[in-house]
Short mmCIF file of C-alpha atoms in Angstrom, two decimals:
data_model
loop_
_atom_site.label_atom_id
_atom_site.label_comp_id
_atom_site.label_asym_id
_atom_site.label_seq_id
_atom_site.Cartn_x
_atom_site.Cartn_y
_atom_site.Cartn_z
CA MET A 1 202.18 312.64 34.90
CA ILE A 2 204.54 315.42 33.85
CA LYS A 3 205.45 317.78 36.72
CA ASP A 4 207.70 320.75 37.43
CA LYS A 5 208.44 321.45 33.78
CA ASN A 6 208.38 324.58 31.63
CA ILE A 7 205.89 324.21 28.77
CA ILE A 8 205.53 326.73 25.94
CA CYS A 9 202.59 326.17 23.61
CA ILE A 10 202.85 327.54 20.07
CA SER A 11 199.15 327.68 19.31
CA GLN A 12 196.95 328.03 16.25
CA THR A 13 194.02 329.22 18.33
CA THR A 14 193.15 331.93 20.82
CA TRP A 15 192.82 331.35 24.56
CA HIS A 16 189.39 332.90 24.85
CA GLY A 17 186.37 332.27 22.65
CA GLU A 18 182.80 331.05 22.52
CA PHE A 19 183.63 327.37 22.07
CA THR A 20 185.64 324.78 23.97
CA LYS A 21 189.22 324.25 22.79
CA SER A 22 191.12 321.09 23.59
CA THR A 23 194.45 322.95 23.80
CA VAL A 24 193.06 325.35 26.40
CA GLN A 25 191.44 322.56 28.41
CA LEU A 26 194.63 320.48 28.55
CA LEU A 27 197.00 323.35 29.33
CA SER A 28 194.69 324.65 32.07
CA LEU A 29 194.98 321.29 33.82
CA LEU A 30 198.70 320.81 33.14
CA ALA A 31 199.26 324.22 34.77
CA GLU A 32 198.49 322.69 38.18
CA HIS A 33 201.93 321.05 38.28
CA ASN A 34 203.86 322.86 35.53
CA ASN A 35 204.94 326.32 34.42
CA VAL A 36 202.77 326.86 31.32
CA PHE A 37 203.05 329.58 28.66
CA PHE A 38 200.39 329.91 25.96
CA VAL A 39 201.33 331.74 22.75
CA GLU A 40 198.22 333.24 21.16
CA TYR A 41 197.31 332.74 17.50
CA PRO A 42 199.72 334.84 15.36
CA PHE A 43 197.63 337.83 14.29
CA THR A 44 198.69 339.84 11.22
CA LEU A 45 198.78 343.53 10.41
CA LYS A 46 195.52 342.98 8.55
CA ASP A 47 193.94 341.80 11.82
CA VAL A 48 195.14 345.01 13.50
CA VAL A 49 193.50 347.17 10.82
CA MET A 50 190.26 345.18 10.87
CA SER A 51 190.12 345.40 14.67
CA LEU A 52 190.67 349.15 14.63
CA LEU A 53 187.79 349.41 12.14
CA GLY A 54 185.59 347.42 14.49
CA LYS A 55 185.19 344.50 12.07
CA GLN A 56 187.24 342.06 14.13
CA LYS A 57 188.29 341.50 17.72
CA ALA A 58 191.98 341.28 18.51
CA GLN A 59 194.02 342.56 21.44
CA VAL A 60 195.61 345.39 19.48
CA GLY A 61 197.09 347.17 22.51
CA ARG A 62 199.01 344.09 23.56
CA MET A 63 200.00 343.23 19.99
CA LEU A 64 201.53 346.69 19.51
CA GLY A 65 203.24 346.64 22.91
CA LEU A 66 201.06 349.46 24.28
CA LYS A 67 200.02 347.03 26.99
CA SER A 68 201.90 344.08 28.44
CA ARG A 69 202.22 341.32 25.87
CA ILE A 70 202.26 338.68 28.58
CA ILE A 71 199.66 338.45 31.34
CA ASP A 72 198.42 335.86 33.84
CA GLU A 73 195.30 333.89 32.93
CA LYS A 74 193.68 332.16 35.89
CA THR A 75 192.22 328.72 35.18
CA GLU A 76 188.99 327.37 36.67
CA ASN A 77 191.07 325.57 39.30
CA GLY A 78 192.90 328.76 40.28
CA ASP A 79 196.18 327.93 38.55
CA ILE A 80 198.05 330.39 36.35
CA VAL A 81 198.87 330.18 32.64
CA LYS A 82 201.15 332.86 31.21
CA HIS A 83 199.35 334.25 28.14
CA LEU A 84 201.50 335.80 25.41
CA VAL A 85 200.25 337.92 22.52
CA MET A 86 202.79 338.24 19.70
CA PRO A 87 203.59 341.38 17.70
CA PRO A 88 201.55 341.47 14.48
CA VAL A 89 203.10 339.63 11.56
CA LEU A 90 202.83 340.17 7.82
CA PRO A 91 199.88 338.55 6.00
CA VAL A 92 201.70 336.20 3.63
CA ASP A 93 199.44 333.20 3.04
CA PHE A 94 198.07 334.69 -0.19
CA LEU A 95 201.54 334.73 -1.79
CA LYS A 96 201.90 332.00 -4.41
CA ASN A 97 205.46 332.75 -5.44
CA LYS A 98 207.69 330.50 -3.34
CA ALA A 99 210.64 332.90 -3.12
CA ALA A 100 208.41 335.82 -2.11
CA PHE A 101 206.61 333.73 0.47
CA ASN A 102 209.85 332.42 1.97
CA PHE A 103 211.31 335.92 2.21
CA PHE A 104 208.34 337.55 3.93
CA PHE A 105 207.51 334.54 6.09
CA GLY A 106 211.17 334.57 7.16
CA ILE A 107 210.56 338.05 8.57
CA ASN A 108 207.55 336.70 10.49
CA THR A 109 209.47 333.82 11.98
CA TYR A 110 212.32 336.15 12.99
CA LEU A 111 209.85 338.38 14.89
CA TYR A 112 208.19 335.32 16.39
CA LYS A 113 211.46 333.76 17.55
CA ARG A 114 212.82 337.04 18.93
CA GLN A 115 209.72 337.55 21.08
CA LEU A 116 209.82 333.99 22.42
CA LEU A 117 213.52 334.26 23.27
CA LYS A 118 212.74 337.44 25.24
CA VAL A 119 210.17 335.54 27.28
CA ILE A 120 212.54 332.61 27.81
CA LYS A 121 215.23 334.98 29.05
CA LYS A 122 212.86 337.05 31.21
CA TYR A 123 211.55 333.99 33.06
CA SER A 124 214.89 332.10 33.04
CA LEU A 125 213.30 329.08 31.39
CA SER A 126 215.43 325.98 30.89
CA ASN A 127 214.86 322.41 29.68
CA THR A 128 211.68 323.71 28.06
CA ILE A 129 209.04 321.60 26.36
CA ILE A 130 207.82 323.26 23.17
CA MET A 131 204.30 322.02 22.42
CA THR A 132 203.11 323.08 18.98
CA ALA A 133 199.31 322.86 18.84
CA TYR A 134 198.19 322.47 15.22
CA ASN A 135 200.58 325.17 14.03
CA PRO A 136 203.37 323.54 12.00
CA MET A 137 203.80 326.78 10.01
CA TYR A 138 205.50 328.36 13.03
CA GLY A 139 206.44 325.14 14.77
CA LEU A 140 208.82 323.96 12.04
CA PRO A 141 211.09 327.05 11.88
CA MET A 142 211.22 327.16 15.70
CA ILE A 143 212.75 323.68 16.06
CA GLY A 144 216.16 324.02 17.72
CA GLN A 145 215.83 327.82 17.94
CA LEU A 146 214.33 328.20 21.42
CA GLN A 147 216.89 326.40 23.59
CA GLU A 148 214.24 323.71 24.08
CA PHE A 149 214.84 320.24 25.46
CA LEU A 150 211.79 318.60 23.90
CA ASN A 151 209.62 319.41 20.90
CA VAL A 152 206.12 317.89 20.67
CA TYR A 153 203.40 318.25 18.05
CA TYR A 154 199.78 318.24 19.28
CA CYS A 155 197.63 317.59 16.20
CA TYR A 156 193.85 317.72 16.58
CA ASP A 157 192.71 317.92 12.95
CA GLY A 158 193.77 317.17 9.40
CA MET A 159 195.40 319.87 7.30
CA ASP A 160 193.60 321.59 4.44
CA THR A 161 194.40 324.37 1.99
CA ARG A 162 191.95 327.05 3.19
CA ARG A 163 194.48 328.98 5.28
CA HIS A 164 198.01 328.20 4.11
CA GLN A 165 197.41 326.82 0.60
CA SER A 166 198.87 323.49 -0.49
CA ARG A 167 202.32 324.34 0.92
CA ILE A 168 201.06 323.33 4.36
CA PHE A 169 201.12 319.61 3.51
CA ASN A 170 204.87 319.44 2.93
CA ILE A 171 205.52 321.74 5.88
CA GLU A 172 203.55 319.51 8.21
CA LYS A 173 205.20 316.35 6.88
CA GLU A 174 208.66 317.77 7.52
CA PHE A 175 207.60 319.01 10.94
CA CYS A 176 206.23 315.58 11.93
CA SER A 177 209.50 313.90 10.97
CA LYS A 178 211.59 316.33 13.07
CA VAL A 179 209.70 316.58 16.37
CA ASP A 180 210.47 314.30 19.32
CA GLY A 181 206.90 313.04 19.50
CA ILE A 182 203.33 313.55 18.33
CA ILE A 183 200.03 313.44 20.19
CA THR A 184 196.84 313.27 18.12
CA THR A 185 193.14 313.29 18.99
CA SER A 186 191.92 310.40 16.85
CA ASP A 187 192.98 306.90 15.84
CA PHE A 188 192.90 307.84 12.15
CA LEU A 189 195.13 310.88 12.70
CA ASN A 190 197.51 308.74 14.72
CA SER A 191 197.75 306.10 11.99
CA GLU A 192 198.66 308.82 9.48
CA LYS A 193 201.25 310.50 11.73
CA LYS A 194 202.90 307.19 12.62
CA LYS A 195 203.94 306.91 8.99
CA LEU A 196 206.04 310.04 9.54
CA ASN A 197 207.08 309.60 13.17
CA ASN A 198 206.77 306.32 15.04
CA ASN A 199 206.68 308.16 18.37
CA SER A 200 203.00 309.06 17.91
CA PHE A 201 200.19 308.50 20.43
CA VAL A 202 196.49 309.28 20.89
CA VAL A 203 194.74 311.37 23.54
CA LYS A 204 191.14 311.83 22.49
CA ASN A 205 189.01 314.87 23.22
CA GLY A 206 187.14 315.07 26.48
CA VAL A 207 184.34 316.94 28.16
CA ASP A 208 184.16 319.38 31.06
CA TYR A 209 181.97 316.94 32.96
CA LYS A 210 181.69 319.13 36.06
CA LEU A 211 180.27 321.93 33.92
CA PHE A 212 177.73 319.74 32.13
CA VAL A 213 176.47 317.34 34.77
CA PRO A 214 174.36 319.91 36.73
CA PHE A 215 172.23 320.26 33.59
CA ALA A 216 172.00 316.57 32.76
CA LYS A 217 168.57 315.18 31.99
CA LYS A 218 166.87 313.01 34.59
CA SER A 219 164.21 311.54 32.31
CA VAL A 220 162.76 311.62 28.82
CA SER A 221 160.62 314.69 28.19
CA LYS A 222 156.90 313.96 28.40
CA SER A 223 155.99 317.33 26.86
CA THR A 224 153.51 317.36 23.98
CA SER A 225 155.51 320.17 22.35
CA PRO A 226 157.37 319.37 19.10
CA LYS A 227 160.62 317.46 19.53
CA LYS A 228 163.68 319.64 19.25
CA ILE A 229 167.00 318.75 17.62
CA GLY A 230 170.12 320.79 18.27
CA TYR A 231 173.49 321.42 16.70
CA ILE A 232 176.04 323.59 18.51
CA GLY A 233 179.30 324.41 16.78
CA THR A 234 180.85 326.13 13.80
CA LEU A 235 178.70 326.10 10.67
CA ASP A 236 181.40 325.69 8.06
CA GLN A 237 182.42 323.64 5.02
CA ARG A 238 182.38 320.41 7.04
CA PHE A 239 178.59 320.61 7.43
CA ASP A 240 176.63 318.21 5.17
CA ILE A 241 173.74 320.38 3.99
CA ASP A 242 172.20 317.66 1.81
CA MET A 243 172.06 315.21 4.69
CA VAL A 244 170.39 317.68 7.04
CA GLU A 245 168.00 319.13 4.48
CA HIS A 246 166.57 315.69 3.76
CA SER A 247 165.69 315.19 7.44
CA VAL A 248 164.32 318.73 7.77
CA LYS A 249 161.93 318.11 4.84
CA GLU A 250 160.96 314.59 5.90
CA LEU A 251 160.35 315.52 9.55
CA PRO A 252 158.35 318.77 9.36
CA ASP A 253 156.98 318.36 12.90
CA VAL A 254 160.50 318.28 14.41
CA LEU A 255 162.27 321.56 15.18
CA PHE A 256 165.93 321.94 14.12
CA GLU A 257 168.08 324.58 15.86
CA PHE A 258 171.62 325.54 14.83
CA THR A 259 173.82 327.63 17.13
CA GLY A 260 177.32 328.80 16.26
CA TYR A 261 179.62 330.79 14.00
CA LEU A 262 178.36 330.91 10.41
CA LEU A 263 181.30 330.43 8.05
CA ASN A 264 179.33 328.82 5.21
CA ASN A 265 176.43 330.99 4.05
CA ALA A 266 175.08 328.16 1.89
CA ILE A 267 173.84 326.46 5.07
CA VAL A 268 171.48 329.33 5.91
CA ASP A 269 170.57 329.88 2.25
CA ARG A 270 169.43 326.28 1.93
CA LEU A 271 167.85 325.59 5.31
CA SER A 272 166.34 328.86 6.51
CA LYS A 273 163.44 328.55 4.07
CA TYR A 274 162.00 325.70 6.14
CA PRO A 275 159.62 326.75 8.95
CA ASN A 276 161.01 324.12 11.34
CA VAL A 277 164.60 325.50 11.16
CA SER A 278 166.12 328.26 13.32
CA PHE A 279 169.63 329.75 13.49
CA PHE A 280 171.20 331.40 16.53
CA ASP A 281 174.42 333.32 17.22
CA PRO A 282 177.26 331.57 19.07
CA ILE A 283 177.07 331.41 22.85
CA LYS A 284 179.72 331.23 25.56
CA ALA A 285 181.12 327.84 26.55
CA ASN A 286 179.54 327.95 30.01
CA GLU A 287 176.12 328.50 28.42
CA VAL A 288 176.31 325.38 26.25
CA PRO A 289 175.20 322.77 28.85
CA LYS A 290 171.95 324.57 29.67
CA LEU A 291 171.08 324.88 25.98
CA LEU A 292 171.96 321.27 25.15
CA ALA A 293 169.75 319.99 27.96
CA LYS A 294 166.72 321.52 26.22
CA TYR A 295 167.17 319.30 23.20
CA ASP A 296 165.71 315.87 22.58
CA LEU A 297 168.59 314.92 20.27
CA GLY A 298 171.93 316.26 19.05
CA ILE A 299 173.34 315.86 15.55
CA ILE A 300 176.86 315.94 14.09
CA PRO A 301 176.27 316.13 10.31
CA TYR A 302 179.78 316.31 8.88
CA ILE A 303 180.54 315.52 5.27
CA MET A 304 182.14 312.13 4.73
CA ASP A 305 185.45 313.03 3.08
CA GLU A 306 189.20 312.57 3.52
CA VAL A 307 189.65 315.66 5.71
CA ASN A 308 186.87 314.86 8.15
CA LYS A 309 188.21 311.36 8.73
CA ASN A 310 190.65 313.03 11.12
CA ILE A 311 188.02 314.50 13.43
CA TYR A 312 187.15 313.45 16.96
CA PRO A 313 184.40 316.02 17.63
CA LEU A 314 184.34 317.77 20.98
CA LYS A 315 180.56 318.05 20.90
CA ILE A 316 179.94 314.30 20.92
CA ASN A 317 180.87 313.96 24.62
CA GLU A 318 179.09 317.22 25.43
CA TYR A 319 175.80 315.92 24.02
CA LEU A 320 176.22 312.68 25.94
CA ALA A 321 177.14 314.45 29.19
CA VAL A 322 173.64 315.91 29.42
CA GLY A 323 172.05 312.60 28.38
CA VAL A 324 171.08 313.64 24.85
CA PRO A 325 171.01 310.94 22.14
CA VAL A 326 173.36 311.57 19.22
CA VAL A 327 172.99 310.92 15.50
CA MET A 328 175.98 311.60 13.26
CA THR A 329 177.19 310.86 9.77
CA ALA A 330 179.89 308.23 9.22
CA PHE A 331 182.57 310.90 8.67
CA ALA A 332 185.13 309.19 10.93
CA ASN A 333 185.73 305.75 12.38
CA LEU A 334 184.86 306.57 16.01
CA THR A 335 184.69 303.03 17.33
CA ASP A 336 184.61 304.21 20.95
CA PHE A 337 181.01 305.28 20.39
CA THR A 338 179.74 302.24 18.50
CA ASN A 339 177.18 301.25 21.11
CA ILE A 340 176.25 304.71 22.36
CA VAL A 341 175.51 306.85 19.26
CA GLN A 342 173.82 306.23 15.92
CA VAL A 343 175.88 306.55 12.73
CA ALA A 344 174.40 307.09 9.26
CA ASN A 345 175.89 306.49 5.81
CA THR A 346 172.95 307.83 3.80
CA LYS A 347 170.38 310.63 3.97
CA GLU A 348 167.56 308.16 4.56
CA GLN A 349 169.49 306.38 7.29
CA PHE A 350 170.24 309.71 8.98
CA LYS A 351 166.54 310.55 9.03
CA GLU A 352 165.55 307.08 10.28
CA HIS A 353 168.09 307.21 13.11
CA ILE A 354 166.72 310.57 14.20
CA LEU A 355 163.16 309.27 14.19
CA ASN A 356 164.09 306.10 16.08
CA GLU A 357 166.07 307.94 18.75
CA LEU A 358 163.30 310.48 19.31
CA THR A 359 160.69 307.72 19.53
CA ASN A 360 162.52 305.15 21.59
CA ASP A 361 164.59 307.12 24.11
CA THR A 362 164.39 305.93 27.74
CA ASP A 363 165.48 307.08 31.18
CA ALA A 364 167.92 304.16 31.32
CA LEU A 365 169.59 305.25 28.08
CA ILE A 366 169.95 308.78 29.42
CA LYS A 367 171.82 307.47 32.47
CA GLU A 368 174.00 305.28 30.25
CA ARG A 369 175.04 308.25 28.10
CA ILE A 370 175.89 310.40 31.10
CA ALA A 371 177.97 307.62 32.67
CA PHE A 372 179.80 307.12 29.37
CA ALA A 373 180.67 310.81 29.11
CA LYS A 374 181.96 310.85 32.69
CA GLN A 375 184.70 308.40 31.65
CA ASN A 376 185.87 310.96 29.07
CA SER A 377 186.46 313.94 31.37
CA TRP A 378 189.19 316.47 30.57
CA GLU A 379 190.80 315.66 33.91
CA GLY A 380 191.35 312.10 32.72
CA ARG A 381 192.55 313.24 29.32
CA ALA A 382 195.04 315.64 30.91
CA VAL A 383 196.54 312.77 32.91
CA GLU A 384 196.92 310.74 29.69
CA PHE A 385 198.49 313.71 27.93
CA GLY A 386 200.83 314.44 30.83
CA ASN A 387 201.93 310.80 31.00
CA ILE A 388 202.86 310.82 27.31
CA LEU A 389 204.79 314.07 27.70
CA GLU A 390 206.64 312.50 30.62
CA LYS A 391 207.43 309.44 28.50
CA PHE A 392 208.83 311.66 25.73
CA TYR A 393 210.86 313.66 28.25
CA ASN A 394 212.33 310.62 29.99
CA GLU A 395 213.23 308.95 26.70
CA LYS A 396 215.01 312.10 25.53
CA SER A 397 216.86 312.33 28.85
CA GLN A 398 218.03 308.73 28.65
CA ALA A 399 219.12 309.18 25.03
CA SER A 400 221.10 312.29 26.01
CA LEU A 401 222.94 310.36 28.72
CA LEU A 402 224.00 307.69 26.25
CA LYS A 403 225.61 310.19 23.90
#
């Protein structure tokens, strides 16, 4: 397990939010034995304007330097993570002209690097581990620029063109080939990254078991009320509307509830017309266990395509941690769950799995699911992650001695 090291995370996400983030979970636990710095998602000038207009939430005061850009965030265990908000950068992703993009993005990376070097100098950081979490856009130009000893890529999803256009694919490929090591969250992702960097390993997503277990089911509900199916998570382009709509129509006596950020309006347009469907706003992470425990079944209805093959969904262990049966589409080869969840390849199979799980659930199966989830705690995952970082670090040290 890695200890007594300086770790700077170049992140593609925010620290706070309504849903669990693997980067935040891992860094919170690594902070017990290491000096951890978390670099917030790089907000743009557009984000500043939208926040000032009340249409978005960003820490404008810290971004503009009116408040301290770096503050202490206390983890659940009482450890400290240094949280850094960067100055706003230029919105450049829309630029299609390569020369124009390179020029303006070069300004962004200069501002980004300058701010990080200030932090490194202020805290006298040395032999630093740079951990880039799903942000090769900024990770690549930072290689060798931050006086780092080790550069690691943490990749928890496949790349797509929605944010950075098609340029992101070549950027990520180059980044993978240059880093000292890669840690992915799924076997499929790992197999793809190994083609670019043989020093690639897997640490799968976990669950905050201590948070969920107080709400775990003790027995199958004997209530005569309609059975209730839940989905908690982002409602975006990954969601297979056709698959879900078929089950909603075929099972009119079953209630379907969807809770989370709506990023694909077609989901509501298609499903809200059914009387057995309800949509709810996102909730805080600590409210998720109590809500999940009210359901008789959880679904993960992702589209089966090339992008979703990369996913190891966080919610799968969360459903199981409260004893809820899970039905999902065959979007990824998640062999770890072969004997614990039901996987469907067709709309009819998805519906049949739902019906079977609702009809045949038992108290023994509830206990089995909870015990399975316990093996996948974030504490265990953090140890795996820390051991791989230590392996990378030691190998780099030995290689340096041989030079």
